[in-house]
N, CA and C of each residue as an Amber inpcrd file, in Angstrom:
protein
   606
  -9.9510000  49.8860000  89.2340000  -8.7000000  49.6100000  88.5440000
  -8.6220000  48.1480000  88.1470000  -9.4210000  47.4070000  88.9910000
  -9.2650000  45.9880000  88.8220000  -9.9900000  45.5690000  87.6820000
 -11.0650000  46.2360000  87.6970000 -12.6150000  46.1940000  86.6070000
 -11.5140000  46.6280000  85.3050000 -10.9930000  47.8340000  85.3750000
 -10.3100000  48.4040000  84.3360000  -9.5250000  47.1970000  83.4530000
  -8.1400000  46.5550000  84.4660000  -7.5120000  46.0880000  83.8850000
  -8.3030000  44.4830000  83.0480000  -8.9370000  43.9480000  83.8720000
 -10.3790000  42.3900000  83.7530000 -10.8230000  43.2420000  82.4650000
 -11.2920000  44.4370000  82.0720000 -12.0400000  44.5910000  81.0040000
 -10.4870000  44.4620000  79.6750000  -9.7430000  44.9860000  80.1690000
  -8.5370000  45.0740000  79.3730000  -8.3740000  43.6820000  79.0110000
  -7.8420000  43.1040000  79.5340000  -7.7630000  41.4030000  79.8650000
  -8.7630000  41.0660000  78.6220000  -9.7980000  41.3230000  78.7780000
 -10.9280000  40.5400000  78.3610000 -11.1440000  41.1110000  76.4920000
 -11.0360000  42.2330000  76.6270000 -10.4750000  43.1330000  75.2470000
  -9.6240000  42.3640000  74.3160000  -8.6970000  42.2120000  75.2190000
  -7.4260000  41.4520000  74.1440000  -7.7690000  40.2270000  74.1440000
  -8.3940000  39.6180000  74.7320000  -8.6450000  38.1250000  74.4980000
  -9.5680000  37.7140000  73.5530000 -10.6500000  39.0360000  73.2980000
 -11.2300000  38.8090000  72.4150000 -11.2300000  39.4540000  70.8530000
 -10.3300000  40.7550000  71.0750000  -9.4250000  41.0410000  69.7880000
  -8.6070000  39.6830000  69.1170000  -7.7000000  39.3590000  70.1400000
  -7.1510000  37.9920000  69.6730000  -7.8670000  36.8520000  69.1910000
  -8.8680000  36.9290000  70.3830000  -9.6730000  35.7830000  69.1690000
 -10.5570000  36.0430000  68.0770000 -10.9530000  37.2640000  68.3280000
 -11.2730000  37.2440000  66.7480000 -10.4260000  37.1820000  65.9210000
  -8.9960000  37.7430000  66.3290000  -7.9810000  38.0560000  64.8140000
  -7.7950000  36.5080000  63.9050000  -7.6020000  35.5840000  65.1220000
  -7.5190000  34.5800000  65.3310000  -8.0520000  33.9320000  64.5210000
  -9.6720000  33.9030000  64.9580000 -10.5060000  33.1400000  64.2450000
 -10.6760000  33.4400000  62.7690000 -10.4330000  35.0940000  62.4970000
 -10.4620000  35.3300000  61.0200000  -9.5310000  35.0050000  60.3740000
  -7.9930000  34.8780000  60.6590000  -6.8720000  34.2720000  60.1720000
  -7.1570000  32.6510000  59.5300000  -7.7670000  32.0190000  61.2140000
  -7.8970000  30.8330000  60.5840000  -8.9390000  30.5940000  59.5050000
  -9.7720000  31.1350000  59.3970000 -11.0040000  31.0880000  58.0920000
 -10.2920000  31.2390000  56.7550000  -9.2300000  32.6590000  57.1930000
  -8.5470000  32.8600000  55.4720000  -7.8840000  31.6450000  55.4510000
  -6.8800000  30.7060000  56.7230000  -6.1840000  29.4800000  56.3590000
  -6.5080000  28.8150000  55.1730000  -8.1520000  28.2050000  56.1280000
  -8.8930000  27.4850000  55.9220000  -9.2710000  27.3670000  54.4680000
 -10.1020000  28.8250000  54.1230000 -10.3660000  29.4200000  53.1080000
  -9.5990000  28.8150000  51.9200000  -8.0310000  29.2330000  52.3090000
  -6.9740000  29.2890000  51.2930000  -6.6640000  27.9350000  50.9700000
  -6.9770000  26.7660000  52.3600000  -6.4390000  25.6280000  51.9940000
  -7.6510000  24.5320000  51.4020000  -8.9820000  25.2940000  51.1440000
 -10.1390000  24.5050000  50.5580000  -9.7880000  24.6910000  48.9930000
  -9.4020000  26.4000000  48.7440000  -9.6450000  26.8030000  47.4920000
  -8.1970000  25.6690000  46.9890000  -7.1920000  25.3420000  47.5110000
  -5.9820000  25.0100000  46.9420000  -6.2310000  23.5170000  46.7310000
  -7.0790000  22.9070000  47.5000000  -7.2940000  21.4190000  47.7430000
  -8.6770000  21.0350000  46.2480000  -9.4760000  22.4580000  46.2340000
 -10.4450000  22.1340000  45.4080000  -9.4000000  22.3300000  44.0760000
  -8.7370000  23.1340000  43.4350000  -7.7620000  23.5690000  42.4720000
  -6.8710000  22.1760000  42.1360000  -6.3760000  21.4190000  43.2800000
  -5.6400000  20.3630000  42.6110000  -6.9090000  19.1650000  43.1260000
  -7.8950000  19.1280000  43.2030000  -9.1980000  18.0680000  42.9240000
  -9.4130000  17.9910000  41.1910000  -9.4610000  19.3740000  40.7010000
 -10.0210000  19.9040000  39.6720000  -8.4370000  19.2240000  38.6520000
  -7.5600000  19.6640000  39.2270000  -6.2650000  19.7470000  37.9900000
  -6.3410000  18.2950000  37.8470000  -6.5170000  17.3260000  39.0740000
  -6.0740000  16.1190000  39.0710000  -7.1830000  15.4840000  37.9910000
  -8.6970000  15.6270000  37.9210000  -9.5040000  15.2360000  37.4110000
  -9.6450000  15.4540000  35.8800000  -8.6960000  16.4660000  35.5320000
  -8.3520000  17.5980000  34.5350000  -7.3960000  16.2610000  33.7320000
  -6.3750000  15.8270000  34.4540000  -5.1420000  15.2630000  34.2500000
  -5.8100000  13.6680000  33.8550000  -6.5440000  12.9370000  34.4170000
  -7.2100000  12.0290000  34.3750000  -7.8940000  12.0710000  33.4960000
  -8.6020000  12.7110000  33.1900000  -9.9430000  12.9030000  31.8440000
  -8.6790000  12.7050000  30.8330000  -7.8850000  13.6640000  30.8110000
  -6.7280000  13.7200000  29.8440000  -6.0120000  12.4160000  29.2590000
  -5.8500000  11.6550000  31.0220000  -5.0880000  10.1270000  30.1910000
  -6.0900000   9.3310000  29.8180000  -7.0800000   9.0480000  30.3790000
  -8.4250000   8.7120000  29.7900000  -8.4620000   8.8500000  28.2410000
  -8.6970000   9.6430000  27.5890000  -8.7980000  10.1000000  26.4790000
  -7.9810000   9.6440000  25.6290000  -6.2280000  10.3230000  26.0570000
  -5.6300000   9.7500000  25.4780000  -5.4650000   8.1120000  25.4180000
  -5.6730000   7.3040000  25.9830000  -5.6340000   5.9080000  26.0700000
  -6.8380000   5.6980000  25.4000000  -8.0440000   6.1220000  25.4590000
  -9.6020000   5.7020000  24.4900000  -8.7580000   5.9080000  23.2700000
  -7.8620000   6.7060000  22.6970000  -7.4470000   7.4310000  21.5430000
  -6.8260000   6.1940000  21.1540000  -5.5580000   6.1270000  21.7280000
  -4.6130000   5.0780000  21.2670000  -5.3000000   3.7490000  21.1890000
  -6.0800000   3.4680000  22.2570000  -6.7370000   1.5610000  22.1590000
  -7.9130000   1.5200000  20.6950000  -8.0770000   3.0840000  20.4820000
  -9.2830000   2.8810000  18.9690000  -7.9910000   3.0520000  18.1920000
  -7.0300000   3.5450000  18.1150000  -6.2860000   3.3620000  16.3600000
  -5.8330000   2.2520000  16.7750000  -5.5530000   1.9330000  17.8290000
  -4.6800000   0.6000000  18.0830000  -5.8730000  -0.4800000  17.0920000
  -6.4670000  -0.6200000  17.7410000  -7.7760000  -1.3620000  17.1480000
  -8.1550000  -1.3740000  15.9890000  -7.7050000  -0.3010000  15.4450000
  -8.2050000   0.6700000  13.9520000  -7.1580000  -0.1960000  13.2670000
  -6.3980000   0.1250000  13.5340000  -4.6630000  -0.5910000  12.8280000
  -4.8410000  -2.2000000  13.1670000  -4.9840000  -2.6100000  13.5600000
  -5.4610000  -4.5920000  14.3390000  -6.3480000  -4.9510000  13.2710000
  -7.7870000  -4.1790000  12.7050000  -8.5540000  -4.3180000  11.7850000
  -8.2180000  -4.0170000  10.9670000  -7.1430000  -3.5000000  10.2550000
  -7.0010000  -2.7130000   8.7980000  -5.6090000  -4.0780000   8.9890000
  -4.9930000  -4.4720000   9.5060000  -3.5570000  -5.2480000   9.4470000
  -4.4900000  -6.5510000   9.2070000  -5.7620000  -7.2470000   9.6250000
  -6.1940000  -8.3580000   9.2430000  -6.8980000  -8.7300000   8.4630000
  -7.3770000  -7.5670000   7.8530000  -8.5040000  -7.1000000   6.5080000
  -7.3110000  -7.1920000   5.1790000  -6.1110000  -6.3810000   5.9540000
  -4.9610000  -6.8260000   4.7190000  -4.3590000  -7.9320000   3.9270000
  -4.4990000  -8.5870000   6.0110000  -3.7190000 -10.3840000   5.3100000
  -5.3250000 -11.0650000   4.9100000  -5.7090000 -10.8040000   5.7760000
  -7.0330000 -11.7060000   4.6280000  -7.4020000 -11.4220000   3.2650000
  -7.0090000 -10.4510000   2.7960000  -7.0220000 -10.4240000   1.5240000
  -5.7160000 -10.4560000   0.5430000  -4.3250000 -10.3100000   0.9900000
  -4.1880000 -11.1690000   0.7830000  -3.7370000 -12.5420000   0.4990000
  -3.9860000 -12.9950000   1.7340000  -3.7770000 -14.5300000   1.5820000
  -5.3270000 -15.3380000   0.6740000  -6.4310000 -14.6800000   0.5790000
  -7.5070000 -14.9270000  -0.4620000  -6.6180000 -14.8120000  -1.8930000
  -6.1410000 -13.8650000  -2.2480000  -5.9010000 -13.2050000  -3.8180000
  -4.4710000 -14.5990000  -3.8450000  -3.6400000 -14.8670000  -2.6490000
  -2.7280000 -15.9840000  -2.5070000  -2.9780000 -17.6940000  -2.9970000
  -4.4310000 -17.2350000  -2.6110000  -4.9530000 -18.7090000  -2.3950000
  -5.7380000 -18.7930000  -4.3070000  -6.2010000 -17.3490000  -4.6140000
  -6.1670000 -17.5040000  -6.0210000  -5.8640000 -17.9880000  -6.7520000
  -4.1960000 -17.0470000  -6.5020000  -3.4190000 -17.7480000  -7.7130000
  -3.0930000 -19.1700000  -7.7430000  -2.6970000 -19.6830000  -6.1580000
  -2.6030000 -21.3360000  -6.1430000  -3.5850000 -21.5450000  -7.2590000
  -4.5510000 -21.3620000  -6.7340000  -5.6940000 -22.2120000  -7.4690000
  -5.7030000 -22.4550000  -8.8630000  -5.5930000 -20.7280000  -9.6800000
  -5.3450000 -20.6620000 -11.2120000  -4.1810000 -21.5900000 -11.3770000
  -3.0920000 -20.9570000 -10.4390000  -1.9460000 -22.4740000 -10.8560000
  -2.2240000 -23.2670000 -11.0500000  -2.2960000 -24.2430000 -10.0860000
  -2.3610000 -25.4190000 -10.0010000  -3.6580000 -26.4390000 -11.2290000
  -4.4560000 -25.0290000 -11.4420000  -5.5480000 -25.7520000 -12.3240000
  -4.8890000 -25.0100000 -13.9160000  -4.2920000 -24.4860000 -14.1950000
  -3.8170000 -24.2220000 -15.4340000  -2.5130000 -25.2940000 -15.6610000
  -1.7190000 -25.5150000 -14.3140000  -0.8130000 -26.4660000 -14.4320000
  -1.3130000 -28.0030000 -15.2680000  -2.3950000 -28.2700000 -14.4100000
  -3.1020000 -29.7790000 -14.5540000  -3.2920000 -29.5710000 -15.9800000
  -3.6750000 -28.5270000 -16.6170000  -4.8610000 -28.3380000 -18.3110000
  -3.1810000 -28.4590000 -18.9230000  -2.3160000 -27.9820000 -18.5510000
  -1.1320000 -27.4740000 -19.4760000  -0.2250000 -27.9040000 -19.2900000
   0.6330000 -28.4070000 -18.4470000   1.6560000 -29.1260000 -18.1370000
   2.0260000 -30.1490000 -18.8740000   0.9600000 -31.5310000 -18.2600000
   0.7970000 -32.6070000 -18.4620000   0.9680000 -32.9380000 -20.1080000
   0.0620000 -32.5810000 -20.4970000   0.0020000 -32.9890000 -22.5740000
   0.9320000 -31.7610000 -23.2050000   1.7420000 -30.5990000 -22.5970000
   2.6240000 -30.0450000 -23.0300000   3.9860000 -31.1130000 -23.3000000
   4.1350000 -31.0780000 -22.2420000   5.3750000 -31.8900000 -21.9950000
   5.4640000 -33.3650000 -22.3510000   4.7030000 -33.8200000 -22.4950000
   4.4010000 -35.1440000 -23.1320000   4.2180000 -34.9960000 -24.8420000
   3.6970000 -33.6540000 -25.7000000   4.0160000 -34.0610000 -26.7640000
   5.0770000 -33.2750000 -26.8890000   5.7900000 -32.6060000 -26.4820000
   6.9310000 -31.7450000 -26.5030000   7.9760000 -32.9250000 -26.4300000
   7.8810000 -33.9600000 -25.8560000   8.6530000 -35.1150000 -25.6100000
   8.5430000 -36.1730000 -26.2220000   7.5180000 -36.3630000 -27.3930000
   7.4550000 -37.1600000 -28.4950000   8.2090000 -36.5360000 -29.9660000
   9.2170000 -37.6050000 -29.8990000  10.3340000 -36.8780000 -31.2130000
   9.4110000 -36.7800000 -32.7180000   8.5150000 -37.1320000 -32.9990000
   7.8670000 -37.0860000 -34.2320000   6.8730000 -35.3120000 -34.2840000
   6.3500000 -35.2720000 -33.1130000   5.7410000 -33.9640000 -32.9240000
   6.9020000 -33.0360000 -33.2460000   8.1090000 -33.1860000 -32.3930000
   9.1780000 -32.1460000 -32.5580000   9.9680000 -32.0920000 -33.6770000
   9.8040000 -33.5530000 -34.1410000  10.5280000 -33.1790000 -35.9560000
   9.7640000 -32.0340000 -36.5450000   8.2490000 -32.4710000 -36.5530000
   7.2050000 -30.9920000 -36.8760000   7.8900000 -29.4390000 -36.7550000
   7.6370000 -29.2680000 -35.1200000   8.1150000 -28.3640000 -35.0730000
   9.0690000 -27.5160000 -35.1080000  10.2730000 -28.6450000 -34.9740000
  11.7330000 -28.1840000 -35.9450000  11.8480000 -27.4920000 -37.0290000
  11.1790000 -28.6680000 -37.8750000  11.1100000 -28.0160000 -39.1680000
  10.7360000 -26.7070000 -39.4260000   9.6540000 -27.0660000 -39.2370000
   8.6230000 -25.4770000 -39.1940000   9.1920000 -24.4260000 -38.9680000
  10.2180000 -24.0910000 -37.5570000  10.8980000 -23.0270000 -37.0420000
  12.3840000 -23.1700000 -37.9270000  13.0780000 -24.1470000 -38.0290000
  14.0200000 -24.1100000 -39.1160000  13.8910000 -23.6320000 -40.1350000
  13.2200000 -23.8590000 -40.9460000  13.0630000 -23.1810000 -42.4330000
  12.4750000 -21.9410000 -42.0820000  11.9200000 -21.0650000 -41.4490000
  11.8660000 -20.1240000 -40.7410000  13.0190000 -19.1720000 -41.1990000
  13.5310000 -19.7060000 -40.1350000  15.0540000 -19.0680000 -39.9940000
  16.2950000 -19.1260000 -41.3090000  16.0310000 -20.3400000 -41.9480000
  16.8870000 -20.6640000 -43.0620000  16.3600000 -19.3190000 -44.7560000
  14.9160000 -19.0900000 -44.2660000  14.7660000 -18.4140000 -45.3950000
  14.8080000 -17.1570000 -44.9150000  14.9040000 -16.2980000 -43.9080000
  15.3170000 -15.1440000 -43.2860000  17.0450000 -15.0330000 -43.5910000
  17.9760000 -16.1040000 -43.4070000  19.0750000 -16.0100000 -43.7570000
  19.7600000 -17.2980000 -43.8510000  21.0330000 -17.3700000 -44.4420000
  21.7620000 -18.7240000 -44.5870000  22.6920000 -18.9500000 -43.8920000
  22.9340000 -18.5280000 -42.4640000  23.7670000 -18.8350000 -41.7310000
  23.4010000 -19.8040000 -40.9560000  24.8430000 -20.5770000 -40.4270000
  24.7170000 -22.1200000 -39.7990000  23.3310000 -21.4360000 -38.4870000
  22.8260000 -23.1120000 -38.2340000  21.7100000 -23.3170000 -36.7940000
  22.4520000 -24.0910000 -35.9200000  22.4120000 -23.1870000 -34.5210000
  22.6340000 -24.1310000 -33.3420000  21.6510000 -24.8410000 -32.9250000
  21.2250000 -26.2330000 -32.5000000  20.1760000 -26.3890000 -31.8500000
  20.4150000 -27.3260000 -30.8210000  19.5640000 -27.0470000 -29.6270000
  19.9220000 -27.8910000 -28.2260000  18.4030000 -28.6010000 -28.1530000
  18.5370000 -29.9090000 -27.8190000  17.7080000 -31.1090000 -27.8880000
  18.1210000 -32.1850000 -26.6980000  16.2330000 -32.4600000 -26.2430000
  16.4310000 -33.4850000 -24.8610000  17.7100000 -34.3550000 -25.2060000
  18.4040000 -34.6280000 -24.2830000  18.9970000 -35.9360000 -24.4420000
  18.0420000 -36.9890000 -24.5780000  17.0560000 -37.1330000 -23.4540000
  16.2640000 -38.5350000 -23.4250000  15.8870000 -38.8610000 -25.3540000
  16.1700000 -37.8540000 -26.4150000  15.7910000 -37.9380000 -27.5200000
  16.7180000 -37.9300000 -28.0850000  17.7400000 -38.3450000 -27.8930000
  19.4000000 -38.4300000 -28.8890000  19.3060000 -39.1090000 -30.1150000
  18.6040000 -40.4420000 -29.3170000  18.4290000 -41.7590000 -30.1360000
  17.8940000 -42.1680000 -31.2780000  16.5540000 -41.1910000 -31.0660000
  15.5250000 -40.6630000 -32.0550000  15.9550000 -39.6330000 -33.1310000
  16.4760000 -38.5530000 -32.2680000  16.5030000 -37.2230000 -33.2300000
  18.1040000 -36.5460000 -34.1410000  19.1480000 -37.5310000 -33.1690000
  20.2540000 -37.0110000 -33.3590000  20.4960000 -37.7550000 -35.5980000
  19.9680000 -39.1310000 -35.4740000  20.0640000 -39.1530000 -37.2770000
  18.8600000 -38.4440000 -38.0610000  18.0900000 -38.3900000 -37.3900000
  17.2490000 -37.3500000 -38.4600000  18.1030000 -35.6740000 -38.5070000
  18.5170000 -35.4420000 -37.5870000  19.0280000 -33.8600000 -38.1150000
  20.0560000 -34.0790000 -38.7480000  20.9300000 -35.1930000 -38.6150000
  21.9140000 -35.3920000 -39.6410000  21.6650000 -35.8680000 -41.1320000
  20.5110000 -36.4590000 -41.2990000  20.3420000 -37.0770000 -42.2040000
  19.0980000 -35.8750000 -43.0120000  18.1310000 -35.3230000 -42.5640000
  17.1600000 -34.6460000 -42.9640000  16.4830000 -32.9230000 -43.0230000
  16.7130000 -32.5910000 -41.5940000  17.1760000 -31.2920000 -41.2800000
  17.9010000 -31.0480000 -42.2010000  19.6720000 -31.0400000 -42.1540000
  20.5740000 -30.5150000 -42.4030000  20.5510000 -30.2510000 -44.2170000
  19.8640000 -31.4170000 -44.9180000  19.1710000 -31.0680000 -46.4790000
  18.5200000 -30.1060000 -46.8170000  17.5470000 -30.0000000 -45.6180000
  16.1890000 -28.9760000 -45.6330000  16.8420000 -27.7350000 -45.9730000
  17.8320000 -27.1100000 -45.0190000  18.3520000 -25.9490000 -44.6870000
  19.6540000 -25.1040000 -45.5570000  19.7470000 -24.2220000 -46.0820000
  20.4910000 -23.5420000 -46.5110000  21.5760000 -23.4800000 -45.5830000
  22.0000000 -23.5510000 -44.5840000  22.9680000 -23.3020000 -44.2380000
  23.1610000 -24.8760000 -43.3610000  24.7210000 -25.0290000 -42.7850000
  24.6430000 -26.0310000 -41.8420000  23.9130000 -26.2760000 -40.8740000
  23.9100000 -27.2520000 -39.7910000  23.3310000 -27.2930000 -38.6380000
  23.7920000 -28.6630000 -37.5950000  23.9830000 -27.6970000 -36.8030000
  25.1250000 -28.0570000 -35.3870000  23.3540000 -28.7880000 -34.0990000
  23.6010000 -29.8140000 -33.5750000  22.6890000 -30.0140000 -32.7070000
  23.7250000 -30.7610000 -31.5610000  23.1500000 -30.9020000 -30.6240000
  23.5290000 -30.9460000 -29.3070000  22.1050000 -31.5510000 -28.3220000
  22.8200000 -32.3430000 -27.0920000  21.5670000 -32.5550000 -26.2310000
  21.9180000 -32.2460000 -24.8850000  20.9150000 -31.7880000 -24.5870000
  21.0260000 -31.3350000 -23.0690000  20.1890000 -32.4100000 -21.9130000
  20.2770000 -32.6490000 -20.6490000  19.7480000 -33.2010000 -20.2530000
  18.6500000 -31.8570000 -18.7420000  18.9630000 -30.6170000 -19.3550000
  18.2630000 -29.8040000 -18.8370000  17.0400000 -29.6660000 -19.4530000
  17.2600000 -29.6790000 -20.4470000  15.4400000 -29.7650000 -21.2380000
  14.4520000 -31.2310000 -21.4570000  14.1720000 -31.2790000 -20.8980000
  12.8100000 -32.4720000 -20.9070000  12.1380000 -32.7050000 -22.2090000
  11.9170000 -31.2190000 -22.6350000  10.6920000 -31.6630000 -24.1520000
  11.2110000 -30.2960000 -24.7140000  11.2080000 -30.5520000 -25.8440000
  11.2110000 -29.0460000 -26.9920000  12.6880000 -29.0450000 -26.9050000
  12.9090000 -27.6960000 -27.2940000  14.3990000 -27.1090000 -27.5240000
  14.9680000 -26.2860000 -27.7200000  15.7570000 -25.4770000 -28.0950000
  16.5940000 -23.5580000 -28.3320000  17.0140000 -24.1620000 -29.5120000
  16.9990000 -22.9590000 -30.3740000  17.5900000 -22.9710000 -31.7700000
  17.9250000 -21.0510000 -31.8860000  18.6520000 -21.2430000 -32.6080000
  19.2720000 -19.9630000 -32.9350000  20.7940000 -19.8740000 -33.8060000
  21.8120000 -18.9200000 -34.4350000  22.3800000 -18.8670000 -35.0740000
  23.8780000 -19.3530000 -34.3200000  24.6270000 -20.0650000 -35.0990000
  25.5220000 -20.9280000 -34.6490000  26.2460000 -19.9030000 -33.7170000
  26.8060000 -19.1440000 -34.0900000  27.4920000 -18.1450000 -33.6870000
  27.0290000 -17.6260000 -32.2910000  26.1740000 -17.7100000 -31.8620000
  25.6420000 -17.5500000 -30.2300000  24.9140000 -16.8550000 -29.9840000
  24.6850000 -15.2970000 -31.2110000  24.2630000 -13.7820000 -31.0790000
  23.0360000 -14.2320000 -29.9050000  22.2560000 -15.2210000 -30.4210000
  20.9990000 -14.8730000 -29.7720000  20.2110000 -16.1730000 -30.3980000
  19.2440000 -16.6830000 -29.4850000  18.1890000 -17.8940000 -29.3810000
  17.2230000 -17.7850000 -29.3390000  15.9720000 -18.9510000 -30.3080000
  14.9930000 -18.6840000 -29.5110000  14.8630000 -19.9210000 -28.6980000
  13.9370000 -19.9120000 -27.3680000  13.8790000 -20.8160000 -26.4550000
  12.2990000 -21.5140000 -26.7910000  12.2630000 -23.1370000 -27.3570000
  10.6820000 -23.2320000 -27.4590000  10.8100000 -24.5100000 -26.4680000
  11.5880000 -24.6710000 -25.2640000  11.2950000 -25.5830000 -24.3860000
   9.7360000 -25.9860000 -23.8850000   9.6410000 -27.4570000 -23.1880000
   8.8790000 -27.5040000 -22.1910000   8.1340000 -26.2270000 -21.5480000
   9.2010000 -26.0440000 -21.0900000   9.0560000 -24.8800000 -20.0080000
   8.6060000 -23.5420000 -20.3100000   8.7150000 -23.3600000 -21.3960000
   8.6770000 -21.9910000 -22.1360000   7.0770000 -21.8720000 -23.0470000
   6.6820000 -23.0820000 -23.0160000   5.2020000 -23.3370000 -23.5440000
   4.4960000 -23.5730000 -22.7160000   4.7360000 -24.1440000 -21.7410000
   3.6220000 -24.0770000 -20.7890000   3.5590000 -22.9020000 -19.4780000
   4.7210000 -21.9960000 -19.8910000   4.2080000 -20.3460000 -19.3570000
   3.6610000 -19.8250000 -20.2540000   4.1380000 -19.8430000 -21.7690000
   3.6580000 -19.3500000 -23.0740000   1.5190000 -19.4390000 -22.4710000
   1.2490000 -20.6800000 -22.9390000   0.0250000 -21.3010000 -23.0930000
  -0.7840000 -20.5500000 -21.7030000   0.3640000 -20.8870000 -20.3960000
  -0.7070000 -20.7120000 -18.9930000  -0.3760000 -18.9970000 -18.6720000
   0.4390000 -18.2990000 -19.4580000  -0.3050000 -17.3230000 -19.4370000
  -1.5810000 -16.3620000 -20.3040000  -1.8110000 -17.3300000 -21.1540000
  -3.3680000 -17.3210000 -22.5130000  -4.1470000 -17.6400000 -21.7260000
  -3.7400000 -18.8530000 -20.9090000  -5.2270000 -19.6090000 -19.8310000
  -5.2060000 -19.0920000 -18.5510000  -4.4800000 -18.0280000 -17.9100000
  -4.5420000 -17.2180000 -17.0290000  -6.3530000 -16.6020000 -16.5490000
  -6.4840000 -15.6010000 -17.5970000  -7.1950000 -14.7600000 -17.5950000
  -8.4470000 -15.5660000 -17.7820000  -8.2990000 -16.4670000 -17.9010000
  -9.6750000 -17.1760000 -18.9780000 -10.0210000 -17.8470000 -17.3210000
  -8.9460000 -18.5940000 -17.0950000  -9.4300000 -19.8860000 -15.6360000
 -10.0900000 -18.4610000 -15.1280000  -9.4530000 -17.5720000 -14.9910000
  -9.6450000 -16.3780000 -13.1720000 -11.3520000 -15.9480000 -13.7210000
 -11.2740000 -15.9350000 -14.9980000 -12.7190000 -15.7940000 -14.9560000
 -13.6420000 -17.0600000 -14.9410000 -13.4930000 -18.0350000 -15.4240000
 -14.1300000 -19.0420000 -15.1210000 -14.6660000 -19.4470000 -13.7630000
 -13.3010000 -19.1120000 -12.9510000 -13.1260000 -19.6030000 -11.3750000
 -13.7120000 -18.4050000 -10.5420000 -13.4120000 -17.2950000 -10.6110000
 -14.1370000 -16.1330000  -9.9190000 -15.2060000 -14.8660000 -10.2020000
 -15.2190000 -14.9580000 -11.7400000 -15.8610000 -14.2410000 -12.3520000
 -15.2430000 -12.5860000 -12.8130000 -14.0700000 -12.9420000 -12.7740000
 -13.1980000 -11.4910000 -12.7750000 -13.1400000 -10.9040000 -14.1750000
């Protein structure tokens, strides 16, 4: 009876431990497969920001090179035009405005554009003239101009114009402008195209 119950004893101790031991294997089992599953997701998740960050630091980069390829070109095409400026300025400026500012050149071209206008029609001429040339020009249009022309003629001086002058019909409709200023954009945009090829080969 004693043997009986010792074998009993010994039965369940080793039912139990086997149940035991197989329980803990499925634990085990269950807690490798769950540990390998978030090894995998985590590495999954990582590759992922990886990527995405290789992604973003190349357009980032992409965009850094295309934003300095931009200003360098152009602050080049910037540095161009200085250049055409400043060298069409020097050719054109200078002897514009200097004979534009000699009253004998501009009696010339008075005339010339006056009778122009006088044989198109006989209505009075407004005309606006340097002041620095009052002295010079104001008795010749009274005295010579105003013969030339079929109709009257009204002059005036401005101390906004430097060289040359506006002429147009007394009445206001409309002017033309042959200032300084208006000839040597006239001229430097003729010598535009010409310097850019000279200077760059364009």
């Amino acid at each position: 009876m004693q043997n009986k119950l010792q074998e009993l004893t010994d039965k369940l101790y080793q039912d139990g431990l086997a149940k035991g031991k197989e329980e803990g294997d499925k634990y085990l089992a269950d807690a490798r497969a769950q540990a390998e599953k978030i090894v995998a997701d985590a590495k999954a998740e990582a590759a992922r920001i990886v990527a995405k960050a290789e992604k973003e630091a190349a357009d980032l980069a992409g965009k850094a090179k295309s934003d300095v390829k931009m200003a360098s070109e152009q602050a080049l095409q910037a540095t161009r035009k200085d250049i055409e400026n400043i060298l069409t300025d020097s050719i054109v400026k200078a002897g514009t405005v200097k004979a534009l500012s000699e009253a004998d050149f501009l009696k010339e071209i008075i005339l010339a554009v006056a009778k122009n206008f006088s044989a198109q029609e006989s209505a009075d001429l407004e005309i606006v003239l340097p002041e620095a040339l009052k002295k010079d020009l104001a008795p010749w249009v009274e005295a010579n101009l105003a013969k030339t022309l079929k109709g009257g003629v009204k002059a005036s001086f401005s101390k906004k114009i430097a060289g040359g002058f506006t002429i147009g019909p007394a009445d206001g409709g409309w002017f033309v402008s042959l200032t300084d200023e208006t000839f040597v954009d006239l001229i430097g945009e003729y010598l535009r195209p010409v310097t850019k090829k000279l200077l760059f080969g364009e």
